[in-house]
Coordinates of C-alpha atoms in Angstrom, one line a residue:
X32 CA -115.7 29.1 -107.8
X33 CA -113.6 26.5 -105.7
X34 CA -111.1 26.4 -109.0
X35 CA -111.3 30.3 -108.2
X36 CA -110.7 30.1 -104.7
X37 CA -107.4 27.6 -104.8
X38 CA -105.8 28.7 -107.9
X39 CA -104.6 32.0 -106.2
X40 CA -103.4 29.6 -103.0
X41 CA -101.5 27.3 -104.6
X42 CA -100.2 29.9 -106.7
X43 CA -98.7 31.7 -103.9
X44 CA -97.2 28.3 -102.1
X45 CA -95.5 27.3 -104.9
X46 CA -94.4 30.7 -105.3
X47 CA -93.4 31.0 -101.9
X48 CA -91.8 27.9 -101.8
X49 CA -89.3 28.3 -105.0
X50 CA -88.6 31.7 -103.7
X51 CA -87.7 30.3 -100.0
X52 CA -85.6 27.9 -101.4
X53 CA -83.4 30.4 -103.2
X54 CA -83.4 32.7 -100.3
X55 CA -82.2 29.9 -97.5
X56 CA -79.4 29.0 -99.9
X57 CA -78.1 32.6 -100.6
X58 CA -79.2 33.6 -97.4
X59 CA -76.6 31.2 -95.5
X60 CA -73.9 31.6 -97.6
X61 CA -74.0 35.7 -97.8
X62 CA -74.8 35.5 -94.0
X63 CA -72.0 33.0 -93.3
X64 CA -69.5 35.3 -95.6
X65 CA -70.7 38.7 -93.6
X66 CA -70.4 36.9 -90.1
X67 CA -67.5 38.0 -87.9
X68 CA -65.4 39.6 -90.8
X69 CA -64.5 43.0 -91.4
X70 CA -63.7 44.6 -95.0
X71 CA -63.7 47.9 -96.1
X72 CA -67.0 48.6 -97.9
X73 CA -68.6 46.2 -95.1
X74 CA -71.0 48.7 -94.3
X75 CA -72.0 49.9 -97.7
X76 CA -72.7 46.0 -98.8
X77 CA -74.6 45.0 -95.7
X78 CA -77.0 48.5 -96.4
X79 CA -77.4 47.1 -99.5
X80 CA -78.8 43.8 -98.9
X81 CA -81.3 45.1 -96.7
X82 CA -82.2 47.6 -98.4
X83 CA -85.9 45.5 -100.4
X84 CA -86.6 45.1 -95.9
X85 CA -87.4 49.1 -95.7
X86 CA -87.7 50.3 -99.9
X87 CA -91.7 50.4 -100.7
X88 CA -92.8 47.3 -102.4
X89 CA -93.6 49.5 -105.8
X90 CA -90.0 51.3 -105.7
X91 CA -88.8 47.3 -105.8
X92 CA -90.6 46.4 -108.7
X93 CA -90.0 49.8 -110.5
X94 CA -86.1 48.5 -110.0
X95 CA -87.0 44.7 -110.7
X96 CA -88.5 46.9 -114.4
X97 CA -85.1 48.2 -114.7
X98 CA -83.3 45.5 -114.2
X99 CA -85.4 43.1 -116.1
X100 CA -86.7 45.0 -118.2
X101 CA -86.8 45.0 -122.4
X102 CA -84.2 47.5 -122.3
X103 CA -81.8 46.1 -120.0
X104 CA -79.2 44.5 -120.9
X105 CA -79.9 41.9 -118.8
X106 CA -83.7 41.6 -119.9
X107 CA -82.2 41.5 -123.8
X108 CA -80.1 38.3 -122.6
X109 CA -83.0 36.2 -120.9
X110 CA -85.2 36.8 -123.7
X111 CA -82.4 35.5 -125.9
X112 CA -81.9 32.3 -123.7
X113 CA -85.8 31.5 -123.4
X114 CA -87.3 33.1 -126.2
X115 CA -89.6 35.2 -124.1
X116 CA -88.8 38.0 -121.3
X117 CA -89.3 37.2 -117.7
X118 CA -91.7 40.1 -117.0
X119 CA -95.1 39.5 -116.0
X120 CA -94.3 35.5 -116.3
X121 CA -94.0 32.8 -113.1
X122 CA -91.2 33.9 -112.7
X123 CA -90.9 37.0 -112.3
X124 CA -93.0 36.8 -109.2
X125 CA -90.4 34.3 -107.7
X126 CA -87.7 37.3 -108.3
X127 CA -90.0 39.5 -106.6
X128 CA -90.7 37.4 -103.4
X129 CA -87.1 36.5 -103.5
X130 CA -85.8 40.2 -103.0
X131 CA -88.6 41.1 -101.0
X132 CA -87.8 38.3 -98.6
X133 CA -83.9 37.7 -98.5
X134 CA -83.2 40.5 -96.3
X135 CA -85.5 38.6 -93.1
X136 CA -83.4 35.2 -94.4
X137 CA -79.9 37.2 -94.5
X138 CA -80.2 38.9 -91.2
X139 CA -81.3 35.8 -89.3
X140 CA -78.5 33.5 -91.1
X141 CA -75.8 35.9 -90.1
X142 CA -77.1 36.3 -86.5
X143 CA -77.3 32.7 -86.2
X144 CA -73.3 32.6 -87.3
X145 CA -72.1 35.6 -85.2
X146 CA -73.4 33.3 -82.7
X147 CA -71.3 30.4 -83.4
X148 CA -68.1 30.0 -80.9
X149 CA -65.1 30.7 -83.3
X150 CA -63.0 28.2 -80.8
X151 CA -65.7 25.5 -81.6
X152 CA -64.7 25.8 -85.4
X153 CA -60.5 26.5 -84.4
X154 CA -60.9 23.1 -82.5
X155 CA -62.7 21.0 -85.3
X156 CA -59.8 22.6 -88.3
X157 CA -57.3 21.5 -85.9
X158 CA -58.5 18.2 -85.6
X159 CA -58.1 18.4 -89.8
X160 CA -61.6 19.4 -91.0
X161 CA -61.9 21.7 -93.8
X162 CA -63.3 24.9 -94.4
X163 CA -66.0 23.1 -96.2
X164 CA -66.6 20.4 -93.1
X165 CA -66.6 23.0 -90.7
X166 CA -69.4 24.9 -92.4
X167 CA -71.4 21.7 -92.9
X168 CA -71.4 20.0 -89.8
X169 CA -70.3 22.5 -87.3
X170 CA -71.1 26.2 -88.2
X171 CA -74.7 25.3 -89.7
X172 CA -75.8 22.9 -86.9
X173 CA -74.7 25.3 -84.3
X174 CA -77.1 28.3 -86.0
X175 CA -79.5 26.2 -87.3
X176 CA -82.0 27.8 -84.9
X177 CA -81.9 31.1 -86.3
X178 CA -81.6 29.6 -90.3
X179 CA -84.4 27.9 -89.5
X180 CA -86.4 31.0 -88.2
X181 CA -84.7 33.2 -91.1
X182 CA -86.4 30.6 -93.5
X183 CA -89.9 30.6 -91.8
X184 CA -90.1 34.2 -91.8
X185 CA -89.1 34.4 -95.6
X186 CA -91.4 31.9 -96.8
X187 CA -94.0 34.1 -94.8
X188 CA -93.1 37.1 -96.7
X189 CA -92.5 36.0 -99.8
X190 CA -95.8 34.5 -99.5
X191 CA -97.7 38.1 -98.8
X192 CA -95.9 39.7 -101.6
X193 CA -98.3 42.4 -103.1
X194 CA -96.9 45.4 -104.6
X195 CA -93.3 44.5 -106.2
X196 CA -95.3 41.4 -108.0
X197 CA -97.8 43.2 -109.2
X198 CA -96.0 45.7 -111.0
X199 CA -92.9 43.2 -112.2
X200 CA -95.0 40.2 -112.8
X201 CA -98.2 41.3 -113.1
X202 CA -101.9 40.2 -112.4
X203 CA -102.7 37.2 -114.3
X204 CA -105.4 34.7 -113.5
X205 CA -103.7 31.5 -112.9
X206 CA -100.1 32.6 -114.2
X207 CA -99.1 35.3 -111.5
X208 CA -102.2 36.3 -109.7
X209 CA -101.3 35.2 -106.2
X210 CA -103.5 35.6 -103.3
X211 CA -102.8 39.2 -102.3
X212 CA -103.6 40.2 -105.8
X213 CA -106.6 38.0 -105.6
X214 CA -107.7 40.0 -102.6
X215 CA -107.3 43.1 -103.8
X216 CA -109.7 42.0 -107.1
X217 CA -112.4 40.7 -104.9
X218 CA -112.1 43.4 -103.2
X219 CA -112.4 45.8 -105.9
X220 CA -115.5 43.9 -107.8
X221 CA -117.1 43.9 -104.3
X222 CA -116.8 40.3 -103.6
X223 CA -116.7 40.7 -99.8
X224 CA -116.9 36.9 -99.3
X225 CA -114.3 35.4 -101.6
X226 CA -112.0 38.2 -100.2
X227 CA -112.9 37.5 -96.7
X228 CA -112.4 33.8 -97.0
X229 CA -108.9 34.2 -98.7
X230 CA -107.8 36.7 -95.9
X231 CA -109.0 34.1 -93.1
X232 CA -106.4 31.5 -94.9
X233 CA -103.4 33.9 -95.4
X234 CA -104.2 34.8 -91.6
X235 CA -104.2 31.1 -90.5
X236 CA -100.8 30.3 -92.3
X237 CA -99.0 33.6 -91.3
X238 CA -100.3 32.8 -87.7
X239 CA -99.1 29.5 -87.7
X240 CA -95.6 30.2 -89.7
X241 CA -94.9 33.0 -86.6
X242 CA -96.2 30.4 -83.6
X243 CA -93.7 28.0 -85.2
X244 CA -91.4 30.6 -84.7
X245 CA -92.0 31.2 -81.5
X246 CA -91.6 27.5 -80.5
X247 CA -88.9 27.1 -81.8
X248 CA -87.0 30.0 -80.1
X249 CA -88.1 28.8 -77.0
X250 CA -86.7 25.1 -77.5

């Protein structure tokens, strides 16, 4: 039973944490690219990164299917590289905490670098930084509030990831069953207890993850 209990946990950390990782990385650079520019198609693009923040979980993984899929051309390719498909593997519930979550990570990132004073950065390429120096040690520093939020709020949702996982990677015991889908078994075989004790932890974290939040805004 304790194997039971912190299989689906750690599952859904390390899950969580992979998926974060990807999203703070792209989440800064596309946010740092859409900051303060204007392009035509501006509009369209943004819509469509944050589109996984309103699309119901199931209509995510029914696309994550497409995409992915045996009869994608993409799915063909990765089962070529690694001699299996990515559906209903370890992976594929990464991919489906990463889309669900890069739209919080995105819009906080981007935020953070509207935010930035544009002399700030004029003033350090004048004094011969590059583009590459000025994102490092002046742009990121200056929004690192709002990355940082952006990052705690993705982990948090990637972590509570039910319904694009379960259809795209499926629900398999110590593979891809992460604690949402453990819920919803105990649930459904009428283990109130195990459920209720799972529910208390993803409370505790998601309560301390938005606190931390909180904090840190008020810094």
């Amino acid at each position: 039973m304790s194997t039971d209990f912190w299989s689906p946990l750690k599952l859904s950390i390390e899950i969580a944490l992979v998926s974060g990782i990807i999203v703070l990385v792209a989440g800064i650079l596309f946010g740092r690219w859409m900051a303060n520019r204007n392009f035509k198609g501006k509009l369209f693009l943004e819509t469509v990164l944050l589109l996984p923040l309103v699309l119901p979980p199931t209509v995510v993984g029914f696309l994550l299917i497409i995409i992915f899929g045996k009869n994608s051309v993409l799915g063909n390719l990765i089962t070529w590289l690694f001699n299996q498909p990515v559906m209903f593997t370890w992976w594929a519930a990464v991919i489906a905490s990463t889309v669900v979550a890069f739209p919080l990570m995105y819009q906080s990132a981007k935020t953070g670098f509207e935010s930035v004073d544009v002399d700030i950065e004029n003033a350090a390429r004048v004094d011969g930084a590059n583009k590459w120096q000025v994102f490092f040690f002046i742009s990121i520093p200056l929004a690192l509030k709002s990355i940082v939020s952006g990052g705690i709020l993705s982990f948090t949702r990637a972590l509570g990831e039910f319904g694009a996982t379960l259809m795209f990677a499926g629900n398999l015991p110590g593979k891809t069953q992460t604690t949402p889908l453990a819920i919803y078994m105990a649930i459904g075989s009428g283990n109130m207890s195990l459920a209720w004790s799972w529910v208390i932890c993803m409370i505790g974290i998601s309560f301390l993850m938005l606190l931390s939040v909180h904090l840190l805004k008020a810094k």
